[in-house]
């Protein structure tokens, strides 16, 4: 299922790009659903490309009733991103720790010039393979796949917009 989100910010494109890339661990203050973002690995190439591996942990505003059947691994994921400053793009993919191989997402973010600032265009794809989720009967694979993708894409798009806006809040603070 398609992931699509846009965020406009009244700041210089390069400033937003570098802030998002280099200060991502500071964004949790503005993200109620994220407990932490930790940079696990950073590799810089001579051409300016930066490869990042970040570990994310959710959980802030999850209702208490939902916490009773959500285990810790369901709230963690790792993202792998290649930041290209010459094109102001980021290729990314995410590994969800719960149900390894069941949920895949990947895409590209583009930092575009826009009137009065810049626009972050987030595009990607999320798929669910219910055969890799224990307990899902084969005859329900299609239904489960569609339901999981719809719910996760909605949550991902909402969070991606929140992350983009949190970069703006971070920049506004100075």
CSV table of C-alpha atoms in Angstrom, one decimal:
chain,number,residue,atom,x,y,z
A,1,UNK,CA,0.0,0.0,0.0
A,2,UNK,CA,1.3,3.5,-0.9
A,3,UNK,CA,2.8,5.8,1.8
A,4,UNK,CA,2.4,9.4,0.9
A,5,UNK,CA,2.9,12.5,3.0
A,6,UNK,CA,4.0,16.1,2.5
A,7,UNK,CA,5.2,18.7,5.0
A,8,UNK,CA,5.9,22.3,4.1
A,9,UNK,CA,8.3,24.3,6.3
A,10,UNK,CA,9.3,28.0,6.1
A,11,UNK,CA,13.0,27.2,6.2
A,12,UNK,CA,15.9,26.7,3.9
A,13,UNK,CA,15.8,23.3,2.2
A,14,UNK,CA,19.4,22.5,3.1
A,15,UNK,CA,18.9,23.5,6.7
A,16,UNK,CA,15.8,21.2,7.0
A,17,UNK,CA,17.7,18.3,5.3
A,18,UNK,CA,20.7,18.6,7.5
A,19,UNK,CA,18.7,19.1,10.7
A,20,UNK,CA,16.5,16.0,10.0
A,21,UNK,CA,19.6,13.9,9.2
A,22,UNK,CA,21.9,15.1,12.0
A,23,UNK,CA,19.6,16.0,14.9
A,24,UNK,CA,17.0,13.2,14.6
A,25,UNK,CA,17.6,12.1,18.2
A,26,UNK,CA,16.4,15.5,19.4
A,27,UNK,CA,13.0,15.2,17.7
A,28,UNK,CA,11.5,12.9,20.4
A,29,UNK,CA,10.6,16.0,22.5
A,30,UNK,CA,8.0,16.9,19.8
A,31,UNK,CA,6.8,13.3,19.1
A,32,UNK,CA,4.3,12.0,21.7
A,33,UNK,CA,4.3,8.5,20.2
A,34,UNK,CA,8.1,8.0,20.1
A,35,UNK,CA,10.1,7.3,23.2
A,36,UNK,CA,13.5,7.3,21.6
A,37,UNK,CA,15.5,7.5,18.4
A,38,UNK,CA,19.1,6.3,18.6
A,39,UNK,CA,21.7,6.5,15.9
A,40,UNK,CA,23.2,3.0,15.7
A,41,UNK,CA,25.6,3.6,12.8
A,42,UNK,CA,26.7,6.5,10.6
A,43,UNK,CA,28.9,6.2,7.6
A,44,UNK,CA,30.0,9.3,5.6
A,45,UNK,CA,31.2,8.9,2.0
A,46,UNK,CA,33.6,11.3,0.3
A,47,UNK,CA,30.8,12.5,-2.0
A,48,UNK,CA,28.8,13.7,1.0
A,49,UNK,CA,26.3,10.8,1.0
A,50,UNK,CA,25.5,9.7,4.6
A,51,UNK,CA,24.2,6.2,5.5
A,52,UNK,CA,22.4,6.0,8.8
A,53,UNK,CA,21.0,3.2,10.8
A,54,UNK,CA,18.5,4.4,13.5
A,55,UNK,CA,16.7,2.4,16.2
A,56,UNK,CA,13.3,3.7,17.1
A,57,UNK,CA,11.1,2.9,20.1
A,58,UNK,CA,7.5,3.9,20.2
A,59,UNK,CA,5.1,3.9,23.2
A,60,UNK,CA,4.4,7.4,24.4
A,61,UNK,CA,0.7,7.8,23.9
A,62,UNK,CA,-0.4,4.2,23.5
A,63,UNK,CA,-3.6,3.6,25.5
A,64,UNK,CA,-3.2,1.5,28.6
A,65,UNK,CA,-5.7,-1.1,27.4
A,66,UNK,CA,-3.7,-1.6,24.2
A,67,UNK,CA,-0.5,-2.0,26.2
A,68,UNK,CA,-1.8,-5.2,27.7
A,69,UNK,CA,-1.5,-7.1,24.4
A,70,UNK,CA,1.4,-5.2,22.7
A,71,UNK,CA,4.8,-6.6,23.6
A,72,UNK,CA,8.0,-4.6,23.6
A,73,UNK,CA,9.2,-5.8,20.2
A,74,UNK,CA,6.1,-4.5,18.6
A,75,UNK,CA,7.2,-1.0,19.5
A,76,UNK,CA,10.6,-1.1,18.0
A,77,UNK,CA,11.9,-0.8,14.5
A,78,UNK,CA,15.2,-0.1,12.7
A,79,UNK,CA,15.4,2.3,9.7
A,80,UNK,CA,18.2,2.3,7.2
A,81,UNK,CA,18.6,5.5,5.3
A,82,UNK,CA,20.9,6.9,2.6
A,83,UNK,CA,21.0,10.7,2.6
A,84,UNK,CA,22.1,12.2,-0.7
A,85,UNK,CA,22.8,16.0,-0.3
A,86,UNK,CA,23.5,16.6,-4.0
A,87,UNK,CA,19.9,15.6,-4.9
A,88,UNK,CA,18.3,16.4,-1.5
A,89,UNK,CA,16.8,12.9,-1.4
A,90,UNK,CA,16.8,10.0,1.2
A,91,UNK,CA,16.3,6.4,0.3
A,92,UNK,CA,14.9,4.4,3.2
A,93,UNK,CA,13.7,1.1,4.4
A,94,UNK,CA,12.4,-0.1,7.7
A,95,UNK,CA,12.7,-3.4,9.6
A,96,UNK,CA,9.9,-4.0,12.2
A,97,UNK,CA,11.2,-6.1,15.0
A,98,UNK,CA,7.9,-7.8,15.7
A,99,UNK,CA,7.1,-10.6,13.2
A,100,UNK,CA,10.4,-10.5,11.2
A,101,UNK,CA,9.8,-10.3,7.5
A,102,UNK,CA,6.0,-9.8,7.8
A,103,UNK,CA,6.0,-6.0,7.4
A,104,UNK,CA,8.2,-4.3,4.8
A,105,UNK,CA,8.4,-0.6,4.1
A,106,UNK,CA,10.7,1.4,1.9
A,107,UNK,CA,10.7,4.6,-0.1
A,108,UNK,CA,12.2,7.9,-0.9
A,109,UNK,CA,11.9,11.4,0.7
A,110,UNK,CA,12.5,14.4,-1.5
A,111,UNK,CA,13.3,17.9,-0.1
A,112,UNK,CA,11.9,20.3,-2.7
A,113,UNK,CA,12.2,24.0,-3.0
A,114,UNK,CA,8.9,25.7,-2.5
A,115,UNK,CA,7.6,29.3,-2.2
A,116,UNK,CA,8.4,30.6,1.3
A,117,UNK,CA,10.6,27.6,2.2
A,118,UNK,CA,10.7,24.0,1.3
A,119,UNK,CA,8.4,20.9,1.0
A,120,UNK,CA,9.3,17.5,2.2
A,121,UNK,CA,7.7,14.8,0.0
A,122,UNK,CA,7.6,11.4,1.5
A,123,UNK,CA,6.8,8.5,-0.8
A,124,UNK,CA,7.0,4.8,-0.1
A,125,UNK,CA,5.3,1.4,0.0
A,126,UNK,CA,4.3,-0.8,2.9
A,127,UNK,CA,3.4,-4.4,2.5
A,128,UNK,CA,2.3,-7.1,4.9
A,129,UNK,CA,2.9,-10.9,4.5
A,130,UNK,CA,0.4,-12.5,6.9
A,131,UNK,CA,2.0,-15.9,6.4
A,132,UNK,CA,4.8,-14.6,8.6
A,133,UNK,CA,2.5,-13.6,11.5
A,134,UNK,CA,1.9,-16.6,13.8
A,135,UNK,CA,-1.8,-17.6,14.2
A,136,UNK,CA,-3.2,-16.1,11.1
A,137,UNK,CA,-5.3,-18.7,9.2
A,138,UNK,CA,-4.4,-19.1,5.5
A,139,UNK,CA,-7.9,-18.3,4.4
A,140,UNK,CA,-7.7,-14.9,6.1
A,141,UNK,CA,-4.3,-13.8,4.7
A,142,UNK,CA,-5.9,-11.4,2.1
A,143,UNK,CA,-8.2,-9.8,4.7
A,144,UNK,CA,-5.5,-9.5,7.3
A,145,UNK,CA,-2.9,-8.1,4.9
A,146,UNK,CA,-5.3,-5.4,3.7
A,147,UNK,CA,-6.3,-4.5,7.2
A,148,UNK,CA,-2.8,-4.4,8.6
A,149,UNK,CA,-1.5,-2.3,5.7
A,150,UNK,CA,-4.4,0.2,6.0
A,151,UNK,CA,-3.9,0.7,9.7
A,152,UNK,CA,-0.1,0.8,9.5
A,153,UNK,CA,0.0,3.2,6.5
A,154,UNK,CA,-2.4,5.5,8.3
A,155,UNK,CA,-0.2,5.5,11.4
A,156,UNK,CA,3.0,5.8,9.5
A,157,UNK,CA,1.8,8.8,7.4
A,158,UNK,CA,0.6,10.6,10.5
A,159,UNK,CA,3.9,10.0,12.2
A,160,UNK,CA,5.9,11.1,9.2
A,161,UNK,CA,4.1,14.4,9.1
A,162,UNK,CA,4.6,14.8,12.8
A,163,UNK,CA,8.3,14.1,12.4
A,164,UNK,CA,8.6,16.7,9.6
A,165,UNK,CA,6.8,19.3,11.7
A,166,UNK,CA,9.0,18.5,14.7
A,167,UNK,CA,12.0,19.5,12.6
A,168,UNK,CA,10.2,22.9,12.1
A,169,UNK,CA,9.7,23.1,15.9
A,170,UNK,CA,13.3,22.3,16.6
A,171,UNK,CA,14.5,24.9,14.1
A,172,UNK,CA,12.1,27.5,15.6
A,173,UNK,CA,13.7,27.0,19.0
A,174,UNK,CA,17.1,27.8,17.4
